[in-house]
Tab-separated table of C-alpha atoms in Angstrom:
chain	number	residue	atom	x	y	z
A	1	MET	CA	-35.854	-2.954	20.308
A	2	ILE	CA	-37.757	-6.341	19.706
A	3	ASN	CA	-37.725	-8.765	22.079
A	4	GLN	CA	-38.014	-12.402	20.730
A	5	LYS	CA	-37.670	-15.233	23.367
A	6	HIS	CA	-38.585	-17.823	21.167
A	7	SER	CA	-36.256	-19.042	17.792
A	8	ILE	CA	-34.397	-16.732	16.446
A	9	TYR	CA	-35.378	-18.409	13.099
A	10	THR	CA	-38.067	-15.972	12.149
A	11	ILE	CA	-39.413	-15.291	8.523
A	12	ASN	CA	-37.803	-11.321	9.257
A	13	PHE	CA	-34.521	-13.279	10.463
A	14	ALA	CA	-34.435	-15.551	7.520
A	15	LEU	CA	-35.269	-12.806	4.855
A	16	ILE	CA	-32.796	-10.565	5.924
A	17	CYS	CA	-30.057	-13.439	5.766
A	18	LEU	CA	-30.922	-14.178	2.231
A	19	SER	CA	-30.659	-10.562	1.270
A	20	SER	CA	-27.451	-10.466	2.839
A	21	LEU	CA	-26.331	-13.799	0.849
A	22	PHE	CA	-27.366	-12.204	-2.837
A	23	PHE	CA	-26.275	-8.188	-1.811
A	24	SER	CA	-22.863	-10.086	-0.828
A	25	ALA	CA	-22.973	-12.422	-4.524
A	26	SER	CA	-23.330	-9.099	-6.649
A	27	TYR	CA	-20.558	-7.285	-5.773
A	28	ASN	CA	-18.357	-10.021	-4.952
A	29	MET	CA	-18.928	-11.677	-8.658
A	30	LEU	CA	-17.149	-9.228	-10.404
A	31	ILE	CA	-13.924	-9.163	-8.476
A	32	PRO	CA	-11.949	-12.328	-9.678
A	33	GLU	CA	-12.779	-10.854	-13.581
A	34	LEU	CA	-12.131	-7.117	-12.838
A	35	PRO	CA	-8.825	-7.151	-12.503
A	36	ALA	CA	-7.964	-8.336	-16.291
A	37	TYR	CA	-10.707	-6.105	-17.175
A	38	LEU	CA	-8.827	-2.944	-15.991
A	39	SER	CA	-6.020	-4.305	-18.014
A	40	ASN	CA	-8.418	-4.852	-20.914
A	41	LEU	CA	-8.865	-0.680	-20.639
A	42	GLY	CA	-4.962	-0.146	-20.217
A	43	GLY	CA	-4.793	-0.019	-16.709
A	44	ALA	CA	-3.385	-2.530	-15.312
A	45	GLU	CA	-1.002	-0.535	-13.118
A	46	TYR	CA	-4.037	0.808	-11.203
A	47	LYS	CA	-5.219	-3.051	-10.242
A	48	GLY	CA	-4.783	-2.219	-6.738
A	49	LEU	CA	-7.463	0.490	-6.667
A	50	ILE	CA	-10.076	-2.043	-7.881
A	51	ILE	CA	-10.152	-2.907	-4.258
A	52	SER	CA	-8.969	0.339	-2.400
A	53	LEU	CA	-10.899	2.938	-3.776
A	54	PHE	CA	-14.036	0.566	-2.957
A	55	THR	CA	-13.222	0.091	0.225
A	56	LEU	CA	-12.085	4.164	0.321
A	57	THR	CA	-16.232	5.316	-0.420
A	58	ALA	CA	-17.259	2.508	2.081
A	59	GLY	CA	-15.078	3.883	4.914
A	60	LEU	CA	-16.337	7.488	4.478
A	61	SER	CA	-20.001	6.479	4.176
A	62	ARG	CA	-19.860	4.475	7.552
A	63	PRO	CA	-20.329	7.389	9.527
A	64	PHE	CA	-23.273	8.320	7.803
A	65	SER	CA	-24.873	5.341	7.609
A	66	GLY	CA	-24.534	4.697	11.516
A	67	LYS	CA	-25.766	7.850	12.206
A	68	ILE	CA	-29.095	7.488	9.482
A	69	THR	CA	-29.245	4.110	10.757
A	70	ASP	CA	-30.047	5.098	14.690
A	71	THR	CA	-32.303	8.222	13.206
A	72	ILE	CA	-33.925	7.052	10.495
A	73	GLY	CA	-34.238	3.670	10.610
A	74	ARG	CA	-32.419	0.339	9.424
A	75	LYS	CA	-34.368	-0.672	6.660
A	76	PRO	CA	-33.681	2.386	4.289
A	77	VAL	CA	-30.107	2.060	4.666
A	78	MET	CA	-30.363	-1.600	3.392
A	79	THR	CA	-32.289	-0.460	0.541
A	80	ILE	CA	-29.388	2.490	0.127
A	81	GLY	CA	-26.593	0.115	-0.544
A	82	ILE	CA	-28.414	-2.409	-2.037
A	83	ILE	CA	-29.843	-0.155	-5.012
A	84	VAL	CA	-26.415	1.604	-5.515
A	85	CYS	CA	-25.144	-2.107	-6.450
A	86	LEU	CA	-28.281	-2.181	-8.666
A	87	ILE	CA	-27.053	0.702	-10.734
A	88	CYS	CA	-23.485	0.375	-10.810
A	89	GLY	CA	-23.542	-3.329	-12.629
A	90	PHE	CA	-25.666	-0.981	-15.557
A	91	LEU	CA	-23.001	1.728	-15.526
A	92	TYR	CA	-19.719	-0.523	-16.276
A	93	PRO	CA	-20.688	-1.062	-19.502
A	94	VAL	CA	-21.429	2.740	-20.128
A	95	LEU	CA	-18.636	4.118	-18.792
A	96	THR	CA	-15.576	2.437	-20.311
A	97	THR	CA	-12.773	4.292	-19.735
A	98	ILE	CA	-9.905	4.072	-16.792
A	99	SER	CA	-11.079	7.189	-15.305
A	100	GLY	CA	-14.970	5.971	-15.845
A	101	PHE	CA	-14.095	2.289	-14.152
A	102	LEU	CA	-12.229	3.922	-11.010
A	103	PHE	CA	-15.320	6.184	-10.026
A	104	LEU	CA	-17.735	3.254	-10.685
A	105	ARG	CA	-15.339	1.852	-7.911
A	106	LEU	CA	-15.769	5.015	-5.721
A	107	LEU	CA	-19.471	4.650	-6.044
A	108	HIS	CA	-19.806	1.049	-5.880
A	109	GLY	CA	-18.126	1.151	-2.454
A	110	PHE	CA	-21.159	3.298	-0.812
A	111	SER	CA	-23.054	-0.069	-1.085
A	112	THR	CA	-20.885	-1.993	1.213
A	113	GLY	CA	-20.531	1.341	3.317
A	114	PHE	CA	-24.419	0.933	3.959
A	115	SER	CA	-26.375	-2.254	3.905
A	116	PRO	CA	-23.873	-4.510	6.435
A	117	THR	CA	-24.114	-1.479	8.875
A	118	ALA	CA	-27.725	-1.786	9.002
A	119	ILE	CA	-28.167	-5.373	8.246
A	120	SER	CA	-25.550	-5.593	11.645
A	121	ALA	CA	-27.965	-3.125	13.560
A	122	TYR	CA	-31.104	-4.968	12.651
A	123	ILE	CA	-30.346	-8.776	13.913
A	124	ALA	CA	-28.900	-6.879	17.037
A	125	ASP	CA	-32.491	-5.429	17.579
A	126	ILE	CA	-34.464	-8.927	16.763
A	127	VAL	CA	-32.113	-11.267	18.501
A	128	PRO	CA	-32.252	-11.614	22.241
A	129	LYS	CA	-28.604	-10.739	23.742
A	130	GLU	CA	-27.719	-14.437	24.905
A	131	ARG	CA	-28.226	-15.590	20.893
A	132	TRP	CA	-26.276	-12.843	19.179
A	133	GLY	CA	-23.243	-15.188	18.701
A	134	GLU	CA	-25.406	-18.090	17.186
A	135	ALA	CA	-27.454	-15.334	15.136
A	136	PHE	CA	-24.312	-13.360	13.684
A	137	GLY	CA	-22.727	-16.666	12.469
A	138	ILE	CA	-25.763	-17.791	10.703
A	139	GLN	CA	-26.001	-13.950	8.879
A	140	GLY	CA	-22.272	-14.660	8.546
A	141	LEU	CA	-22.610	-17.433	6.868
A	142	CYS	CA	-25.338	-16.126	4.417
A	143	PHE	CA	-23.009	-13.606	3.428
A	144	GLY	CA	-20.195	-15.980	3.248
A	145	THR	CA	-22.265	-18.419	1.062
A	146	GLY	CA	-22.906	-14.902	-1.520
A	147	LEU	CA	-19.047	-14.310	-1.027
A	148	ALA	CA	-18.382	-17.751	-2.632
A	149	LEU	CA	-21.144	-18.367	-4.979
A	150	GLY	CA	-20.403	-14.503	-6.180
A	151	PRO	CA	-16.907	-15.002	-7.691
A	152	ALA	CA	-17.467	-18.596	-8.690
A	153	LEU	CA	-20.863	-17.349	-10.749
A	154	GLY	CA	-18.866	-13.995	-11.841
A	155	SER	CA	-16.011	-16.116	-13.559
A	156	PHE	CA	-18.442	-18.469	-15.000
A	157	ILE	CA	-20.436	-15.871	-16.853
A	158	LYS	CA	-17.278	-14.140	-18.090
A	159	MET	CA	-15.678	-17.637	-19.265
A	160	HIS	CA	-18.925	-18.586	-21.591
A	161	TYR	CA	-20.339	-14.921	-22.069
A	162	SER	CA	-18.924	-11.457	-21.982
A	163	PHE	CA	-18.075	-8.617	-19.538
A	164	ASP	CA	-21.273	-6.872	-20.335
A	165	VAL	CA	-23.391	-9.781	-19.379
A	166	LEU	CA	-21.259	-10.063	-16.333
A	167	PHE	CA	-21.972	-6.426	-14.778
A	168	TYR	CA	-25.814	-7.238	-15.812
A	169	SER	CA	-25.791	-10.001	-14.277
A	170	SER	CA	-24.546	-8.326	-11.060
A	171	SER	CA	-27.693	-5.921	-11.150
A	172	LEU	CA	-30.251	-8.734	-11.504
A	173	VAL	CA	-28.630	-10.541	-8.174
A	174	ALA	CA	-29.140	-7.046	-6.526
A	175	PHE	CA	-32.525	-6.408	-7.394
A	176	ILE	CA	-32.966	-9.817	-5.649
A	177	ALA	CA	-31.728	-8.931	-2.792
A	178	PHE	CA	-33.874	-5.932	-2.620
A	179	ALA	CA	-37.098	-7.956	-3.093
A	180	LEU	CA	-36.126	-10.044	-0.193
A	181	ILE	CA	-36.344	-7.307	2.200
A	182	VAL	CA	-39.230	-4.999	0.613
A	183	ASN	CA	-41.493	-6.150	2.738
A	184	ALA	CA	-39.272	-6.393	5.850
A	185	LYS	CA	-40.404	-4.559	8.962
A	186	GLU	CA	-38.389	-1.633	10.625
A	187	THR	CA	-37.366	-2.303	14.129
A	188	LEU	CA	-36.262	0.862	15.260
A	189	LYS	CA	-38.313	2.835	17.724
A	190	ASN	CA	-38.530	6.615	17.675
A	191	LYS	CA	-38.102	7.069	14.130
A	192	GLN	CA	-37.158	10.439	12.374
A	193	HIS	CA	-37.835	12.458	9.695
A	194	PHE	CA	-35.337	12.805	7.543
A	195	ASN	CA	-33.522	16.311	7.284
A	196	LYS	CA	-30.286	18.125	6.361
A	197	SER	CA	-29.406	18.239	9.873
A	198	ILE	CA	-28.905	14.323	10.313
A	199	LEU	CA	-26.606	14.212	7.337
A	200	ARG	CA	-23.906	16.637	9.493
A	201	ILE	CA	-21.536	14.744	11.099
A	202	SER	CA	-19.370	15.875	13.844
A	203	LYS	CA	-16.154	13.801	15.238
A	204	ASN	CA	-18.658	12.134	17.520
A	205	ASP	CA	-20.783	10.410	14.973
A	206	ILE	CA	-17.577	9.258	13.827
A	207	ILE	CA	-16.005	6.727	15.679
A	208	ALA	CA	-17.819	5.101	18.592
A	209	ILE	CA	-14.938	4.664	21.474
A	210	GLU	CA	-16.416	1.643	23.676
A	211	VAL	CA	-15.840	-1.026	20.744
A	212	LEU	CA	-11.884	0.491	20.010
A	213	PRO	CA	-10.781	-2.961	20.864
A	214	SER	CA	-12.668	-4.624	18.139
A	215	ALA	CA	-12.359	-2.483	15.437
A	216	ILE	CA	-8.067	-2.301	16.026
A	217	VAL	CA	-8.657	-6.629	15.826
A	218	THR	CA	-11.083	-6.364	12.912
A	219	PHE	CA	-8.192	-4.013	10.913
A	220	LEU	CA	-5.053	-5.548	11.562
A	221	CYS	CA	-6.827	-8.922	10.325
A	222	TYR	CA	-8.853	-7.790	7.290
A	223	ILE	CA	-5.323	-6.559	5.744
A	224	ALA	CA	-4.843	-9.585	4.945
A	225	PHE	CA	-8.369	-9.795	3.100
A	226	GLY	CA	-7.162	-6.909	0.784
A	227	VAL	CA	-4.406	-8.640	-0.559
A	228	ILE	CA	-6.290	-11.584	-0.902
A	229	LEU	CA	-8.716	-9.823	-3.414
A	230	THR	CA	-6.193	-7.750	-5.016
A	231	LEU	CA	-3.400	-10.828	-5.946
A	232	ILE	CA	-5.301	-14.060	-5.215
A	233	PRO	CA	-7.102	-13.704	-8.943
A	234	ASP	CA	-3.220	-13.689	-10.455
A	235	TRP	CA	-1.723	-16.206	-7.891
A	236	SER	CA	-3.740	-18.836	-8.967
A	237	ASP	CA	-3.496	-17.728	-12.876
A	238	HIS	CA	0.272	-18.381	-11.948
A	239	LEU	CA	-0.663	-21.890	-10.594
A	240	GLY	CA	-2.746	-22.653	-13.431
A	241	ILE	CA	-6.175	-22.511	-12.077
A	242	MET	CA	-8.352	-21.863	-14.685
A	243	ASN	CA	-11.459	-20.646	-12.250
A	244	LYS	CA	-9.841	-17.487	-10.339
A	245	GLY	CA	-12.925	-17.548	-7.865
A	246	THR	CA	-11.622	-21.734	-7.003
A	247	PHE	CA	-9.281	-19.968	-4.076
A	248	PHE	CA	-12.922	-17.976	-2.608
A	249	ILE	CA	-15.015	-21.199	-3.260
A	250	VAL	CA	-13.026	-23.344	-1.286
A	251	PHE	CA	-12.268	-20.707	1.435
A	252	THR	CA	-15.723	-19.893	1.930
A	253	ILE	CA	-17.337	-23.523	2.033
A	254	SER	CA	-14.678	-24.128	4.665
A	255	SER	CA	-16.174	-21.125	6.533
A	256	LEU	CA	-19.384	-22.300	6.129
A	257	CYS	CA	-18.706	-25.996	7.384
A	258	ILE	CA	-17.407	-24.254	10.530
A	259	ARG	CA	-20.224	-22.005	11.071
A	260	PHE	CA	-22.481	-24.751	11.268
A	261	VAL	CA	-20.933	-26.437	13.987
A	262	THR	CA	-19.270	-23.496	16.039
A	263	ARG	CA	-22.328	-20.930	15.365
A	264	LYS	CA	-22.686	-20.668	19.445
A	265	ILE	CA	-18.955	-21.347	20.582
A	266	SER	CA	-18.646	-17.672	21.642
A	267	ASP	CA	-22.165	-17.146	23.280
A	268	ASN	CA	-20.912	-20.015	25.088
A	269	TYR	CA	-16.994	-19.609	25.936
A	270	GLY	CA	-16.519	-16.088	25.636
A	271	ARG	CA	-15.567	-13.775	22.444
A	272	LYS	CA	-12.217	-13.217	23.624
A	273	ILE	CA	-10.659	-16.637	23.670
A	274	ILE	CA	-12.535	-17.519	20.868
A	275	ILE	CA	-10.710	-14.903	18.639
A	276	ILE	CA	-7.786	-15.527	20.113
A	277	ILE	CA	-8.043	-19.454	18.528
A	278	SER	CA	-9.421	-18.258	15.014
A	279	LEU	CA	-5.994	-15.741	14.883
A	280	ILE	CA	-4.060	-18.528	15.463
A	281	VAL	CA	-5.253	-20.346	11.985
A	282	LEU	CA	-5.548	-17.451	10.396
A	283	PHE	CA	-1.647	-16.635	11.018
A	284	LEU	CA	-1.007	-20.209	9.745
A	285	ALA	CA	-3.396	-19.270	6.965
A	286	LEU	CA	-1.469	-16.681	5.667
A	287	ILE	CA	1.699	-18.531	6.237
A	288	LEU	CA	0.776	-21.435	4.245
A	289	ILE	CA	-0.250	-19.171	1.027
A	290	GLY	CA	3.276	-17.758	1.262
A	291	LEU	CA	4.792	-21.001	1.823
A	292	LEU	CA	3.299	-23.563	-0.714
A	293	ASP	CA	3.394	-22.267	-4.284
A	294	THR	CA	1.384	-25.378	-5.774
A	295	THR	CA	-2.335	-25.966	-6.556
A	296	ASN	CA	-2.759	-28.292	-4.058
A	297	GLY	CA	-1.072	-25.817	-1.531
A	298	LEU	CA	-3.481	-22.813	-1.845
A	299	LEU	CA	-6.361	-24.732	-2.067
A	300	ILE	CA	-5.238	-26.219	1.723
A	301	ALA	CA	-3.996	-22.680	2.678
A	302	ALA	CA	-7.799	-21.784	1.646
A	303	VAL	CA	-9.239	-23.900	3.663
A	304	PHE	CA	-7.520	-22.923	7.042
A	305	TYR	CA	-8.710	-19.246	5.874
A	306	GLY	CA	-12.089	-19.818	5.629
A	307	LEU	CA	-11.740	-22.118	9.137
A	308	ALA	CA	-10.260	-19.116	10.785
A	309	MET	CA	-12.521	-16.656	9.272
A	310	GLY	CA	-15.883	-18.307	9.470
A	311	VAL	CA	-15.144	-18.298	13.720
A	312	LEU	CA	-13.571	-15.031	13.470
A	313	SER	CA	-15.901	-12.439	11.588
A	314	PRO	CA	-19.376	-13.544	13.848
A	315	THR	CA	-17.341	-13.336	17.245
A	316	LEU	CA	-15.982	-10.258	16.471
A	317	ASN	CA	-19.675	-8.682	15.149
A	318	ALA	CA	-20.627	-10.192	18.399
A	319	TRP	CA	-18.228	-8.737	20.506
A	320	THR	CA	-18.523	-5.268	19.529
A	321	VAL	CA	-22.621	-5.264	19.767
A	322	ASP	CA	-22.204	-6.440	23.028
A	323	MET	CA	-19.217	-3.240	23.898
A	324	SER	CA	-21.889	-0.998	22.085
A	325	ASP	CA	-24.423	1.577	23.550
A	326	PRO	CA	-28.148	-0.205	22.600
A	327	ASN	CA	-29.177	3.727	21.263
A	328	HIS	CA	-26.088	3.904	19.022
A	329	ARG	CA	-25.804	0.833	17.803
A	330	GLY	CA	-25.757	2.004	14.171
A	331	LYS	CA	-22.521	3.950	15.185
A	332	ALA	CA	-20.817	0.840	16.778
A	333	MET	CA	-21.031	-1.391	14.010
A	334	ALA	CA	-20.001	1.356	11.512
A	335	THR	CA	-16.892	2.323	13.441
A	336	MET	CA	-15.624	-1.652	13.355
A	337	TYR	CA	-16.948	-1.946	9.099
A	338	ILE	CA	-14.565	1.747	8.868
A	339	ALA	CA	-11.909	-0.457	10.373
A	340	LEU	CA	-13.212	-3.128	8.398
A	341	GLU	CA	-12.608	-1.154	5.321
A	342	ALA	CA	-9.785	0.790	6.570
A	343	GLY	CA	-7.832	-2.733	6.396
A	344	ILE	CA	-9.052	-3.930	2.892
A	345	GLY	CA	-8.444	-0.657	1.445
A	346	LEU	CA	-4.846	-0.668	2.952
A	347	GLY	CA	-3.932	-4.066	2.020
A	348	ALA	CA	-4.725	-3.799	-1.656
A	349	PHE	CA	-3.254	-0.343	-2.163
A	350	PHE	CA	0.033	-1.115	-0.236
A	351	SER	CA	0.162	-5.128	-2.380
A	352	GLY	CA	-1.110	-3.583	-5.314
A	353	TRP	CA	1.429	-0.822	-5.110
A	354	TYR	CA	4.547	-2.973	-4.329
A	355	TYR	CA	3.078	-5.967	-6.242
A	356	GLN	CA	3.555	-4.465	-10.400
A	357	ASP	CA	2.986	-7.956	-11.409
A	358	VAL	CA	6.065	-9.499	-9.977
A	359	ILE	CA	4.556	-12.753	-8.993
A	360	SER	CA	7.283	-14.222	-6.656
A	361	LYS	CA	6.412	-10.465	-4.611
A	362	ILE	CA	3.346	-12.314	-3.523
A	363	PRO	CA	5.220	-14.782	-0.386
A	364	LEU	CA	6.905	-12.080	1.333
A	365	ILE	CA	2.909	-9.672	0.951
A	366	MET	CA	1.360	-12.894	2.688
A	367	TYR	CA	4.150	-13.172	5.318
A	368	ALA	CA	3.389	-8.937	5.998
A	369	CYS	CA	-0.054	-10.150	6.691
A	370	ALA	CA	0.559	-12.613	8.529
A	371	PHE	CA	2.787	-10.298	10.883
A	372	MET	CA	-0.257	-7.768	11.238
A	373	VAL	CA	-2.129	-11.080	12.308
A	374	PHE	CA	0.589	-11.773	14.998
A	375	ILE	CA	0.052	-7.972	16.316
A	376	ALA	CA	-3.129	-8.116	16.833
A	377	PHE	CA	-2.912	-11.884	19.097
A	378	ILE	CA	-0.656	-9.865	21.053
A	379	TYR	CA	-3.012	-7.330	21.665
A	380	MET	CA	-5.486	-9.607	22.272
A	381	ILE	CA	-3.671	-11.776	25.018
A	382	TYR	CA	-3.462	-8.352	26.754
A	383	LYS	CA	-7.282	-7.805	26.550
A	384	LEU	CA	-8.122	-11.261	27.881
A	385	LYS	CA	-6.358	-10.267	30.844
A	386	GLU	CA	-8.236	-7.644	31.345
A	387	LYS	CA	-11.186	-8.156	33.732
A	388	SER	CA	-14.336	-9.089	31.840
């Protein structure tokens, strides 16, 4: 591990954060327009699979990415994820059948199955333990910026050009993410050369038991995110919002603003209490999405959602690293991301299955998501009473 007792704001850290921004923007810029694209292909009934197939392969690839991160190195795993994004952008205009599109969603999911795992391990390597909360807050701020700019940029491109231009633009953004890390220094000591045995995954390689508490909370919270990715574009259209990325812009701006203010908060006050406070705000945000059936109401809910996730996400990352074995940090981060993708995937799949283009069902789905967050809140109250 590389120790740095001075400022965390190094060139290496900055490049990783910027690459994270462009990587996030690359695949998120497609999200608002994919439901309409799939409908144009004649597959409206498969909208729930847009996100769930993506997260399925992301989750399945996590044990591999975690093991490779801990053996081959952080940088190769980051690079693989970005290259997958780059390739998929060129393939969407080629595979123009429903089955071809769904196959690409599966393939595209490998990108988030690889890069975020390695990015988290890399940052933990180059930042002192006492500043992990701050570092993950900054990296999350950059990732969140991509999350906001991506959908907005994607919808703008589609409004003025075509789906093909949108897909090629996604590849271009992924290439920028790749260029930013091409000269990054590897941080893993005692690297191994690649061999086939590394790809053999045993049950001990899949889950890091020590970080299950953060994985449980992550799973319960990110069910709502899968639902939001699937249904908010249609809900926005129902409310008369022209740019389907507007919700994502507002919640991410809110998320970015709160991260500036609270980037050190979990380092100073503890992970558990900050997670509990974030869960209360997240619960309120989901209730508001269901209750406020107006454009302004949705934007108010987006602000609260951004406030909650802006604090919750980096705190869960830091809590996971706190509990992890330093020699198996890739596996620990992979475990948390498996939970994240399982939550997003199941939320997307079941909401799409229940929704069936009946707009009046969306508030009830949001209340169900709020109930999942309430369960996470009760669990964290129990964990708070345990000895740290």
